[in-house]
Tab-separated table of N, CA and C in Angstrom:
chain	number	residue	atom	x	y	z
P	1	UNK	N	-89.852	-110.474	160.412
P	1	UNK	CA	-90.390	-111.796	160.146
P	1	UNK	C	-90.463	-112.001	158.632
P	2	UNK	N	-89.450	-112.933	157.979
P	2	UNK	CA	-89.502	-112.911	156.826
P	2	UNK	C	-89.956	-114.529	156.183
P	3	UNK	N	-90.202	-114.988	157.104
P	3	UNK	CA	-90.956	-116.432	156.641
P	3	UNK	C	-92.066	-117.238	157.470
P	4	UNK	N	-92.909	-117.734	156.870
P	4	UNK	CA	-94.048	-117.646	157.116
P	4	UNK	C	-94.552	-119.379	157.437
P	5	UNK	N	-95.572	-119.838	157.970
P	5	UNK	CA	-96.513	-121.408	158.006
P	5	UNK	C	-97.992	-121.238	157.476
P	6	UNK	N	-98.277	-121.607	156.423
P	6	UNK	CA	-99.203	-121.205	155.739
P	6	UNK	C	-100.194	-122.378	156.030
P	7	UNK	N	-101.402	-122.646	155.723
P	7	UNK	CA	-102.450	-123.594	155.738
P	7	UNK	C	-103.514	-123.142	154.800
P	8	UNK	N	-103.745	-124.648	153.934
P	8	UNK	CA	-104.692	-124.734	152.882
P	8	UNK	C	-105.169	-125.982	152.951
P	9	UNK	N	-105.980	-125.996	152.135
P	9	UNK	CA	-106.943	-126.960	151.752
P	9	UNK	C	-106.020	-127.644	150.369
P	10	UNK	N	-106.000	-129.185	150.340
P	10	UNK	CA	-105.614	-128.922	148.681
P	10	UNK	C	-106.615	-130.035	148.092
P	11	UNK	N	-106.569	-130.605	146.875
P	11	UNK	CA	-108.014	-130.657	146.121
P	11	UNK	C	-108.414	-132.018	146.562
P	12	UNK	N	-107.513	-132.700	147.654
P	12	UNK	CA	-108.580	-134.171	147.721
P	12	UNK	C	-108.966	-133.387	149.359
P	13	UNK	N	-109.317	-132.288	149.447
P	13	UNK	CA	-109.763	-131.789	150.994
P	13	UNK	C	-108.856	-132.174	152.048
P	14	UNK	N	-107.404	-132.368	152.175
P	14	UNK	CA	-106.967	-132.483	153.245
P	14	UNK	C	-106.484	-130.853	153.496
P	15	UNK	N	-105.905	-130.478	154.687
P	15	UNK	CA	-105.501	-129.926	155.341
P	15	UNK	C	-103.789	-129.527	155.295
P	16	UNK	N	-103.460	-129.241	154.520
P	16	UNK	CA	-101.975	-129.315	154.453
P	16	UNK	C	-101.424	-127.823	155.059
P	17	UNK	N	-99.769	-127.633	155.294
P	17	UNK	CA	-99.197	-126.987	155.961
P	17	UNK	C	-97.723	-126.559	155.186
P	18	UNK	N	-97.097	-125.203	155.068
P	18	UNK	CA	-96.183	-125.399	154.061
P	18	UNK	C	-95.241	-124.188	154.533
P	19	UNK	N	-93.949	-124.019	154.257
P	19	UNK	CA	-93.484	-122.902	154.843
P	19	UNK	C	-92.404	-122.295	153.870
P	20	UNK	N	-93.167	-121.000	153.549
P	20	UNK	CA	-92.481	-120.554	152.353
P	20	UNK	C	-92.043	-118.114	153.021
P	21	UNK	N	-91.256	-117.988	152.298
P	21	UNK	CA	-91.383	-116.664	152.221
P	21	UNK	C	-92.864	-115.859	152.509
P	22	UNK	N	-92.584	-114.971	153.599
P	22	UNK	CA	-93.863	-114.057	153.707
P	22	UNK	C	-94.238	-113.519	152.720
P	23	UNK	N	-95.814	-113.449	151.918
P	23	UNK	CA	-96.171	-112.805	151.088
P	23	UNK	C	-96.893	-111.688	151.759
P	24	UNK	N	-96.581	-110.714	150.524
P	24	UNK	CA	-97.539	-109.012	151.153
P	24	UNK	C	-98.916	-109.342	151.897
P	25	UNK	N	-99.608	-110.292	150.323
P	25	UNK	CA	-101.663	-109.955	150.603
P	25	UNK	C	-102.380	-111.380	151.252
P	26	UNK	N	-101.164	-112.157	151.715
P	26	UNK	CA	-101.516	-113.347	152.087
P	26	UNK	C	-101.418	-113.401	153.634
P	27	UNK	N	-102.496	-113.873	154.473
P	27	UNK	CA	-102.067	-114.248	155.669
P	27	UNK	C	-101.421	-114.886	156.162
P	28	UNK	N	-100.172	-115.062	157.037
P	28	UNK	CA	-99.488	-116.453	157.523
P	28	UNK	C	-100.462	-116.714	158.691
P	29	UNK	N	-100.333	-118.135	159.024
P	29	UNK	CA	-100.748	-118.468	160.107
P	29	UNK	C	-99.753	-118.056	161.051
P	30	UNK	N	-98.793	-118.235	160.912
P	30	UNK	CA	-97.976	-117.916	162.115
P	30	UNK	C	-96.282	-117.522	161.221
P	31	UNK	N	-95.334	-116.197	161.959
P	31	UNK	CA	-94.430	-115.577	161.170
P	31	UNK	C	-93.025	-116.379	161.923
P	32	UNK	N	-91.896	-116.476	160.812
P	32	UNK	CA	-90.753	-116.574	162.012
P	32	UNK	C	-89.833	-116.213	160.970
P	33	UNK	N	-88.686	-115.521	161.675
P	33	UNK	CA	-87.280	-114.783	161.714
P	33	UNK	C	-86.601	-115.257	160.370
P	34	UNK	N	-86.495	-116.705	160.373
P	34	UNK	CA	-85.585	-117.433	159.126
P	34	UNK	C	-86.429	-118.726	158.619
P	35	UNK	N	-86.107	-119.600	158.016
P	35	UNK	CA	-86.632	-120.655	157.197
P	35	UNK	C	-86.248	-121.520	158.159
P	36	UNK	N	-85.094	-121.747	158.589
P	36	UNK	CA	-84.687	-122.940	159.749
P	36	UNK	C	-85.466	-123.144	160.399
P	37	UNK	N	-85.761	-122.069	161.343
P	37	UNK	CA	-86.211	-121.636	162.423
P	37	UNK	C	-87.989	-122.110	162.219
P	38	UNK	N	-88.305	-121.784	160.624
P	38	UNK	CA	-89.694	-122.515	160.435
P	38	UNK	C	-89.945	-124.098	159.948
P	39	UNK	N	-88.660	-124.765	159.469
P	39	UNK	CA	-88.698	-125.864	158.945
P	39	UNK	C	-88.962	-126.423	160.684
P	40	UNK	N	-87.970	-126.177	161.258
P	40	UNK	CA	-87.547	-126.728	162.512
P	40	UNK	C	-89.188	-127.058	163.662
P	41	UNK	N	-89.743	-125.916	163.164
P	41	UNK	CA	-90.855	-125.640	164.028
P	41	UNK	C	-92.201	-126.785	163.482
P	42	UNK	N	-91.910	-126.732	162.014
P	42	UNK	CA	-93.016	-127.564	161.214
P	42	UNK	C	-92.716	-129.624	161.296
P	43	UNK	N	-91.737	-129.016	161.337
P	43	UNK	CA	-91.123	-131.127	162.066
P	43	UNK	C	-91.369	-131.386	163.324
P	44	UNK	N	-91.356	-130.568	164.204
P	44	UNK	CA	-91.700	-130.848	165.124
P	44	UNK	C	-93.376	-131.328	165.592
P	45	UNK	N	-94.204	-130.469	164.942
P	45	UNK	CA	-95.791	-130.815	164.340
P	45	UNK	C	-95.938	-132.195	164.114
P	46	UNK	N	-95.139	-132.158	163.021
P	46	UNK	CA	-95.289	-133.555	161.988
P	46	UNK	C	-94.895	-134.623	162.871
P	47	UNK	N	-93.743	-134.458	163.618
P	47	UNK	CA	-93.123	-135.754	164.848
P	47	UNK	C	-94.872	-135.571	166.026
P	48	UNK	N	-94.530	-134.333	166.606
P	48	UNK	CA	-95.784	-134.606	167.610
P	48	UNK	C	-97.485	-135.133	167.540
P	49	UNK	N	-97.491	-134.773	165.913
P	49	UNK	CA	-98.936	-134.904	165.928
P	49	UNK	C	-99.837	-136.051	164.104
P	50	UNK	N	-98.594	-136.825	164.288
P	50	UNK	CA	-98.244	-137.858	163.195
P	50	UNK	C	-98.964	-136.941	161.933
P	51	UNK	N	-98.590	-136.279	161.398
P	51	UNK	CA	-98.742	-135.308	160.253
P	51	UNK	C	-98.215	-135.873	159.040
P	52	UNK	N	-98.809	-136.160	158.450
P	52	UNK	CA	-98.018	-136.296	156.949
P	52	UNK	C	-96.904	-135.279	156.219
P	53	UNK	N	-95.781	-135.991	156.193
P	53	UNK	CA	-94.488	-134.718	155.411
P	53	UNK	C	-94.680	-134.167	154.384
P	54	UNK	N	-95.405	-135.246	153.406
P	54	UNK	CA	-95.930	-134.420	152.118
P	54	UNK	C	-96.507	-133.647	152.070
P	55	UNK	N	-97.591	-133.712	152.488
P	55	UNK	CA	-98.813	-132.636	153.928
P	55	UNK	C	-98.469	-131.334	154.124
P	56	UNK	N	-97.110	-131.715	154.317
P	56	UNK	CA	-96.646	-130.722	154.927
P	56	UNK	C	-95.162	-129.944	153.951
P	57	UNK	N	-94.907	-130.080	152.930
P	57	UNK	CA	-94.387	-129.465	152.008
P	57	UNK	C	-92.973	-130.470	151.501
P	58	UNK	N	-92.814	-131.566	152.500
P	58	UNK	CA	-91.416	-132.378	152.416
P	58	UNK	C	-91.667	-133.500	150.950
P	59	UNK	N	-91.041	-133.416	150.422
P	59	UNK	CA	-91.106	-134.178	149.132
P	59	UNK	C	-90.883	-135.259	149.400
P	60	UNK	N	-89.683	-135.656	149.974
P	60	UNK	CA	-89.505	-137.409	150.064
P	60	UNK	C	-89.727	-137.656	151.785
P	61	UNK	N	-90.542	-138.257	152.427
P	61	UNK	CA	-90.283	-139.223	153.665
P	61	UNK	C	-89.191	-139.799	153.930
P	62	UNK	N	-88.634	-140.380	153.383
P	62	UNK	CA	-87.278	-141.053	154.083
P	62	UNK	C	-86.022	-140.223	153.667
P	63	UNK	N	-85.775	-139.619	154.663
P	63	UNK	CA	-84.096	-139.213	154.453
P	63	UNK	C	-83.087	-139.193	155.988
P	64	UNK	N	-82.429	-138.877	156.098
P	64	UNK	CA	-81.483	-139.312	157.001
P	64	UNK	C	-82.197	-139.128	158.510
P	65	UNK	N	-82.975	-137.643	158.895
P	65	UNK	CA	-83.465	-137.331	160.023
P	65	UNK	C	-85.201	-138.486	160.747
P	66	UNK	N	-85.378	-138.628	159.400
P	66	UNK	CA	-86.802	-139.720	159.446
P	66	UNK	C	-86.782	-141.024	159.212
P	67	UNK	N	-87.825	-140.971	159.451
P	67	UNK	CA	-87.901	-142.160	158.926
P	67	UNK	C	-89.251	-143.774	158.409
P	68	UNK	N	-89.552	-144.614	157.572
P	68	UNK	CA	-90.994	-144.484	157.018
P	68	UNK	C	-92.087	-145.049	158.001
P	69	UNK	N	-91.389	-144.997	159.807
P	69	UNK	CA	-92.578	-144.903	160.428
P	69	UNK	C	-93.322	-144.114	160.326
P	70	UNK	N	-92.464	-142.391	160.172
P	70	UNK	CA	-92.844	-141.487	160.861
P	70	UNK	C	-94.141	-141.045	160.001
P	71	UNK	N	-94.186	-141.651	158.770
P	71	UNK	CA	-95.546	-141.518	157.521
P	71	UNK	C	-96.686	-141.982	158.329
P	72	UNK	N	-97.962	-141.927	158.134
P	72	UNK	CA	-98.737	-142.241	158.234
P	72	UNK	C	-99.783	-142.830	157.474
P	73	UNK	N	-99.320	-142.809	155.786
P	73	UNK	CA	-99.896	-142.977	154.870
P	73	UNK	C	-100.900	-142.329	154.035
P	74	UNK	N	-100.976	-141.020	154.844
P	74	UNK	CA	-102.214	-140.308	154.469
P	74	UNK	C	-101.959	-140.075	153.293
P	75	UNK	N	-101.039	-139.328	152.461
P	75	UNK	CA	-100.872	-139.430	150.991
P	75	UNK	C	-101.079	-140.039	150.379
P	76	UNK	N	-101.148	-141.014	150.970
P	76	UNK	CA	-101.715	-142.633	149.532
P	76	UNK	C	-103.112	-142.962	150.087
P	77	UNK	N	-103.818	-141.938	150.592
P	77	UNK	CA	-105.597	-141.923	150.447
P	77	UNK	C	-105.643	-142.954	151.806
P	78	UNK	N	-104.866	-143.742	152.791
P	78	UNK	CA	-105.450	-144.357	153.584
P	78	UNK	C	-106.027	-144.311	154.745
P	79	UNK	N	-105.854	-142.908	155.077
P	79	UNK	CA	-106.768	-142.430	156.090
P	79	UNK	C	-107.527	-141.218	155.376
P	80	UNK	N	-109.041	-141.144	156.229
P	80	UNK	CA	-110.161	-140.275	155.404
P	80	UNK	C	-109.263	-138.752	155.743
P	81	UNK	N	-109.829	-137.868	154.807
P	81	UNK	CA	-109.382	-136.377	155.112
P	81	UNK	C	-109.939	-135.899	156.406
P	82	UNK	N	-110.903	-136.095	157.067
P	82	UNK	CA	-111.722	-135.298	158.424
P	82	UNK	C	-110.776	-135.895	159.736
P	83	UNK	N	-110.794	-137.364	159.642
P	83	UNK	CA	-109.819	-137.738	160.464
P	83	UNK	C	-108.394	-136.792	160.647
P	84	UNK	N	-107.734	-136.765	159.314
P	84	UNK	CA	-106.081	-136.152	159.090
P	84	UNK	C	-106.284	-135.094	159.440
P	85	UNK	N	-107.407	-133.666	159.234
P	85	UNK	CA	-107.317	-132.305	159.205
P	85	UNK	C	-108.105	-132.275	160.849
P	86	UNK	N	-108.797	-133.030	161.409
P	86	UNK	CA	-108.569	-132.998	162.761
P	86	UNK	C	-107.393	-133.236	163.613
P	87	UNK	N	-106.761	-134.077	162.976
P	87	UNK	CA	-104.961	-133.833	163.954
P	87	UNK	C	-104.708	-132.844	163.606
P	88	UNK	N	-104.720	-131.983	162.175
P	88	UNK	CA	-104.334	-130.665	161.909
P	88	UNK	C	-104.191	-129.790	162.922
P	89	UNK	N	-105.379	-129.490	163.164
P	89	UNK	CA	-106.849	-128.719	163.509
P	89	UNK	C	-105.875	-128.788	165.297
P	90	UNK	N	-105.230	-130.028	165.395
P	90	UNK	CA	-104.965	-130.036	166.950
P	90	UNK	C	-103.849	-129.587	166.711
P	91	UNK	N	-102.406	-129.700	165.864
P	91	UNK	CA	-101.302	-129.114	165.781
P	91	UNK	C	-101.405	-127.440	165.668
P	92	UNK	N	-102.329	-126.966	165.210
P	92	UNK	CA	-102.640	-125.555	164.535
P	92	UNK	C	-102.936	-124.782	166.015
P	93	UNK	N	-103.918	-125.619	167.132
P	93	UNK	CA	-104.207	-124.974	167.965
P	93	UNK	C	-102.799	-125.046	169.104
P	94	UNK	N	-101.862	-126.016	169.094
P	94	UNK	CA	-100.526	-125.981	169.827
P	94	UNK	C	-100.070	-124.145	169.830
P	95	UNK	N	-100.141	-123.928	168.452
P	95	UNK	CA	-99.513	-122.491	168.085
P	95	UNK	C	-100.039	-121.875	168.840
P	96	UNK	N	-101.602	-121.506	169.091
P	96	UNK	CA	-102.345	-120.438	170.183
P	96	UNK	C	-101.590	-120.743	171.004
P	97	UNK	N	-101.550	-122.015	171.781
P	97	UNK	CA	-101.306	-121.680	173.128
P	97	UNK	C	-99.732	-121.739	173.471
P	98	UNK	N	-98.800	-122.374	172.469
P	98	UNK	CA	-97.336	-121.370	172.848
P	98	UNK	C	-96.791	-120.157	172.397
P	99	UNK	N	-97.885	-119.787	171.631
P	99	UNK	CA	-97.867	-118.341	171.234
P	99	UNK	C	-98.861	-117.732	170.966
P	100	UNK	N	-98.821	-116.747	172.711
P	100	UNK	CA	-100.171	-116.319	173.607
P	100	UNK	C	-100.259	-114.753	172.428
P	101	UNK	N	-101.732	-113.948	172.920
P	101	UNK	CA	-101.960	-112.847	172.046
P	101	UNK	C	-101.696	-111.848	173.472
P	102	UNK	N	-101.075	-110.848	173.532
P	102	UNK	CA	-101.297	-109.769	174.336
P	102	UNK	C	-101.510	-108.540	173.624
P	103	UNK	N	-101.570	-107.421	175.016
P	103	UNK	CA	-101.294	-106.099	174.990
P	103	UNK	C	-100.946	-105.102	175.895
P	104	UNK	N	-99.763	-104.156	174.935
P	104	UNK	CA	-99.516	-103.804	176.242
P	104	UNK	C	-99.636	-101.932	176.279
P	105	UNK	N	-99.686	-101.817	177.534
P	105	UNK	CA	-100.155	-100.566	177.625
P	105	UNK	C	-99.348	-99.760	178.546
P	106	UNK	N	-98.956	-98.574	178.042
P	106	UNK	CA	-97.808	-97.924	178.062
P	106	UNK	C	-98.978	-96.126	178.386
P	107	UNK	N	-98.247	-95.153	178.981
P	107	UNK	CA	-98.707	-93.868	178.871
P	107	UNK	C	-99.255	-92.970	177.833
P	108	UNK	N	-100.126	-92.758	177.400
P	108	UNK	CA	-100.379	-91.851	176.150
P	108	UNK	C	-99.548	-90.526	175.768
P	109	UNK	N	-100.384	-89.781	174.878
P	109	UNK	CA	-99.746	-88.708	174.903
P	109	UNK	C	-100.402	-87.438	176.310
P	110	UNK	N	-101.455	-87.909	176.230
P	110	UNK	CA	-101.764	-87.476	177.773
P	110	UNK	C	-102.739	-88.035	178.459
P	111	UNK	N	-103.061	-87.596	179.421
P	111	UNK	CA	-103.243	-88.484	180.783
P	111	UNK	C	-104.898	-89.152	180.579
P	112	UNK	N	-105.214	-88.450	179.228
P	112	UNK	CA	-106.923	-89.429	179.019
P	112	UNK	C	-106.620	-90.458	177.723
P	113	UNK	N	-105.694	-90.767	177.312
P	113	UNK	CA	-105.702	-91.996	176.848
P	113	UNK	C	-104.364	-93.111	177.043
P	114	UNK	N	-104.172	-94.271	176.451
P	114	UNK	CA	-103.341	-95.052	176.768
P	114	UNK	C	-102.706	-95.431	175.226
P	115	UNK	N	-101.035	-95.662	175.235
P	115	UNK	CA	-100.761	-96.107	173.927
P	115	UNK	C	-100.848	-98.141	174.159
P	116	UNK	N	-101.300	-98.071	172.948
P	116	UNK	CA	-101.431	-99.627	173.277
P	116	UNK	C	-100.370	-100.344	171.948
P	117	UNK	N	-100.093	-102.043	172.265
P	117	UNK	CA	-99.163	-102.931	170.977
P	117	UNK	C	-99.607	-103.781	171.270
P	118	UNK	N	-100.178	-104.272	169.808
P	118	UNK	CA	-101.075	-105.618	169.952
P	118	UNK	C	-100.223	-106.264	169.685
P	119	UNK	N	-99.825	-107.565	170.369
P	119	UNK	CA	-98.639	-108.790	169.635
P	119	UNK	C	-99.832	-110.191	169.883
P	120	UNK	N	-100.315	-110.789	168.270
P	120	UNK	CA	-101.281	-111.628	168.466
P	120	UNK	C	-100.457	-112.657	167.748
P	121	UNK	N	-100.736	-113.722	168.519
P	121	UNK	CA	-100.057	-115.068	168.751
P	121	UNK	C	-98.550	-115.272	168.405
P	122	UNK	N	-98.050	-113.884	169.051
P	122	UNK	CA	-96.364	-114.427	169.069
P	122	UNK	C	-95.958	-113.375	168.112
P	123	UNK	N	-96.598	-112.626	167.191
P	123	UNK	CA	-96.550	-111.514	166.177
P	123	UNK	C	-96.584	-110.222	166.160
P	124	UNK	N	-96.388	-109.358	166.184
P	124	UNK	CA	-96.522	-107.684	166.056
P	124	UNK	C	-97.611	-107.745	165.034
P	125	UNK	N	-98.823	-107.168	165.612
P	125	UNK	CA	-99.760	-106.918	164.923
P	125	UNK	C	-99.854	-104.642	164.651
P	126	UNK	N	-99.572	-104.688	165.809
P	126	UNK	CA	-100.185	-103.051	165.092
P	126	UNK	C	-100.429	-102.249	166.997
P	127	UNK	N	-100.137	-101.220	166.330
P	127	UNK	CA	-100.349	-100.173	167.725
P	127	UNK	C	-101.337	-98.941	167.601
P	128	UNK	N	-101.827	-98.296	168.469
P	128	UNK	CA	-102.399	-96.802	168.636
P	128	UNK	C	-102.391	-96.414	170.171
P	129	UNK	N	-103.737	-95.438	169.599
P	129	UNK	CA	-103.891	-94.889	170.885
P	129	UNK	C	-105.331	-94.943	171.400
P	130	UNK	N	-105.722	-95.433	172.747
P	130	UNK	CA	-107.076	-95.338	173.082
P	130	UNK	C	-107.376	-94.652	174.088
P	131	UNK	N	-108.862	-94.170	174.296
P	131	UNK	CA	-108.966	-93.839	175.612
P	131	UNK	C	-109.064	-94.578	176.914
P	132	UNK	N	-108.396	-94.255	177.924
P	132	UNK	CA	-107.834	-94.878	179.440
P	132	UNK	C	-108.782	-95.220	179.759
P	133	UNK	N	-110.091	-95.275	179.830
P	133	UNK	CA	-111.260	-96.022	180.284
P	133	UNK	C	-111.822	-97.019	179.449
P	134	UNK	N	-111.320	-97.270	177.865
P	134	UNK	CA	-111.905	-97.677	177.177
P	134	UNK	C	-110.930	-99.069	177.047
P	135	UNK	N	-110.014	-99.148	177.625
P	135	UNK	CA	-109.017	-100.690	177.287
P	135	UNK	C	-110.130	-101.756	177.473
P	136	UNK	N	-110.153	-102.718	176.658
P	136	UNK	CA	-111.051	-104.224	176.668
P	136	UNK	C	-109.799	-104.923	176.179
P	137	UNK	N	-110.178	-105.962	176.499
P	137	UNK	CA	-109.409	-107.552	176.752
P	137	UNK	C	-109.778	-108.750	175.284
P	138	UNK	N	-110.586	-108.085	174.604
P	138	UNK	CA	-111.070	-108.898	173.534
P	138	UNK	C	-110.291	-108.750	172.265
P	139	UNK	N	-109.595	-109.925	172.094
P	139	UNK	CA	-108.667	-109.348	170.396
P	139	UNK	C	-109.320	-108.807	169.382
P	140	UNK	N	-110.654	-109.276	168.742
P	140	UNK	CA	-111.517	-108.561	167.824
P	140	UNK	C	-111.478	-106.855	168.430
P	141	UNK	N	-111.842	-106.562	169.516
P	141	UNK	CA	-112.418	-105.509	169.666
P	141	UNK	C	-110.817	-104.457	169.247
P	142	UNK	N	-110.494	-104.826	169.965
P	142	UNK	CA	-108.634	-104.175	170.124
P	142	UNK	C	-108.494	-104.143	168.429
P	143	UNK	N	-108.365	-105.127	167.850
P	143	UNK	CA	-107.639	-105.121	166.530
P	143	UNK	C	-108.548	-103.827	165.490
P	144	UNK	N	-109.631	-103.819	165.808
P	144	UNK	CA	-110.511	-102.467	165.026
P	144	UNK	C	-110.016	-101.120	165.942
P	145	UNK	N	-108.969	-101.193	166.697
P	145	UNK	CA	-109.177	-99.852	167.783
P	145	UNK	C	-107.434	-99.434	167.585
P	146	UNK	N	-106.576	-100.289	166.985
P	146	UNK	CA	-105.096	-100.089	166.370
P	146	UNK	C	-105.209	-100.475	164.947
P	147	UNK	N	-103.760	-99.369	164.669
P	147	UNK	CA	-103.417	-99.824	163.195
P	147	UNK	C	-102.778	-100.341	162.776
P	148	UNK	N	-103.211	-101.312	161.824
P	148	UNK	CA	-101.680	-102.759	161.861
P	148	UNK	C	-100.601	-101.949	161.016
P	149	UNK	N	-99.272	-102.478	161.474
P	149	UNK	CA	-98.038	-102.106	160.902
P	149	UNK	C	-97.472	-103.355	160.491
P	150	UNK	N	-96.354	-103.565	159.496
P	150	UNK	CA	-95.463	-104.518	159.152
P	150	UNK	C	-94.820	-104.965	160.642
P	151	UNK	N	-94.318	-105.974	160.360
P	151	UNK	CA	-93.769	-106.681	161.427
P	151	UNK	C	-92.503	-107.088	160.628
P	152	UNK	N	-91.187	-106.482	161.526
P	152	UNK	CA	-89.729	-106.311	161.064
P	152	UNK	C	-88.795	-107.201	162.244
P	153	UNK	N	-88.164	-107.640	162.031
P	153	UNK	CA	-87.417	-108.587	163.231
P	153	UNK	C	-86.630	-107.281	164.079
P	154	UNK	N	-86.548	-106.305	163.789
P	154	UNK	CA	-86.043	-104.742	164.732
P	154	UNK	C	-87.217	-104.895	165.743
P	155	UNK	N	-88.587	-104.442	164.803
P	155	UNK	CA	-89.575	-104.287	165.683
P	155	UNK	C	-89.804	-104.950	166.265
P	156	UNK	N	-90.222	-106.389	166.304
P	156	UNK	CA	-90.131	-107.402	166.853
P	156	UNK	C	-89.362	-107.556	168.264
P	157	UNK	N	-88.299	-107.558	168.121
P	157	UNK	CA	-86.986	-107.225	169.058
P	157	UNK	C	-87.495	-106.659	170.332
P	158	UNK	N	-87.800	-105.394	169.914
P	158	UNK	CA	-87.508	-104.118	170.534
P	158	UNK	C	-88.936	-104.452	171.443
P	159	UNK	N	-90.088	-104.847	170.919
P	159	UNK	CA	-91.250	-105.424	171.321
P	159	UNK	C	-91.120	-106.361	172.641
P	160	UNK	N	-90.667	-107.023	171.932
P	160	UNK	CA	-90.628	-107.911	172.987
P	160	UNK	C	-89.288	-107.597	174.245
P	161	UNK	N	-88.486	-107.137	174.088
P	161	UNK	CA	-87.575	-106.886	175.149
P	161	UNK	C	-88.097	-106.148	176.059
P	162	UNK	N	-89.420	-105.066	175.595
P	162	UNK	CA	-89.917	-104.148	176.745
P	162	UNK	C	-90.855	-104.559	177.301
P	163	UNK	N	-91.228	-105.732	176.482
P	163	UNK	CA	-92.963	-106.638	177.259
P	163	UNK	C	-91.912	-107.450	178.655
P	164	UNK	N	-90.511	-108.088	178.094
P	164	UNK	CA	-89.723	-108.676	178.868
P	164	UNK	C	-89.627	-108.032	180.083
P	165	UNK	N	-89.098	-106.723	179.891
P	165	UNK	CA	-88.860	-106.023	181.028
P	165	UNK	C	-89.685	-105.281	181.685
P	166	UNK	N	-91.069	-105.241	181.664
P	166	UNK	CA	-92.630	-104.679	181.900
P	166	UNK	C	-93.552	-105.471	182.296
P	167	UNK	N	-93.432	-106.530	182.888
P	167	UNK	CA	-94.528	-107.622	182.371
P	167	UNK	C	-95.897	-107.064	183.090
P	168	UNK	N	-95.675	-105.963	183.885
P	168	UNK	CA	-96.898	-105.633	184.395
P	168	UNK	C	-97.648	-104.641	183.510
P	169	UNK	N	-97.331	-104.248	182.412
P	169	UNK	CA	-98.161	-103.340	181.243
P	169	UNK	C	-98.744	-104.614	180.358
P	170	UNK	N	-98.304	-106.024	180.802
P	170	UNK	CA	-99.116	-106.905	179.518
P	170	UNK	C	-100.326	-107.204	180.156
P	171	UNK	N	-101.512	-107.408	179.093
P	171	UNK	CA	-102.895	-107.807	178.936
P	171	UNK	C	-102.817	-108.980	178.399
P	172	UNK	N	-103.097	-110.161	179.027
P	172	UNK	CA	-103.288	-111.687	178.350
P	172	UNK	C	-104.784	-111.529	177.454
P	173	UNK	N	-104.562	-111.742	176.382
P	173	UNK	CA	-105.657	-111.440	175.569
P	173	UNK	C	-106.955	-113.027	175.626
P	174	UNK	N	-107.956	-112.922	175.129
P	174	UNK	CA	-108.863	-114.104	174.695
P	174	UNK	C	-108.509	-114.373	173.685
């Protein structure tokens, strides 16, 4: 995962959205494969949930794919910020729910614990090992109980092809 959907605040308090290269110490909100693949994902926001383009990292509104319905004006101050960062607030939560958190649980190294892979909201978060009586369903709890690793489009891959072909080792997370 080498590019990223970031969310900030910027100084008149709106809510903006931007999609740039994964940084090391920065959180993404959400990771994807190529830049296309994130532009593609962030227009779609902006079409579904009347988002401002500027808002959202696009410099000019009108170019061949848009067009100056698709503005809303929020850049030129005419709707309040609480209003705009509540549509945010509703595009941001789309992401949870088409990109669910699991885990999955696979054999240990022996028969009193379980290896577990956290993938939270669509992401490779991190793996270990727990004890077989001790699996919980709560992402907080899980995420203190594995150790996060980088997330590589290999790993990624390989992740998900065995959740594909397993679906009975996945845990739908809260």
């Amino acid at each position: 995962m080498r590019f990223a959907l970031y969310v900030y605040e910027n100084q008149a308090g709106y809510l903006s959205l931007g999609v740039g290269k994964k940084i090391k110490y920065l959180k993404p909100y959400h990771s994807f494969n190529s830049k296309a693949e994130a532009v593609l994902f962030l227009r779609k926001l902006i079409e579904n949930y009347e988002l401002c383009p500027k808002f959202c990292g696009f410099k000019s509104v009108l170019t061949k794919e848009t067009s100056s319905t698709m503005c809303c004006n929020t850049c030129l101050k005419q709707e309040d910020a609480l209003t705009y960062n509540l549509r945010v607030a509703a595009a941001l939560n789309t992401i949870a729910d088409e990109f669910k958190s699991y885990l999955i649980i696979d054999e240990g190294r022996d028969g009193h614990e379980k290896c577990c892979i956290l993938i939270e909201k669509g992401d490779f978060y991190g793996m270990g090992y727990m004890p077989s009586q001790e699996i919980v369903s709560q992402l907080d709890d899980i995420k203190t109980k594995v150790t996060p690793y980088p997330s590589y489009s290999f790993i990624q891959k390989t992740v998900f092809d065995f959740a594909f072909k397993n679906p009975d080792k996945l845990i739908l997370l809260q």
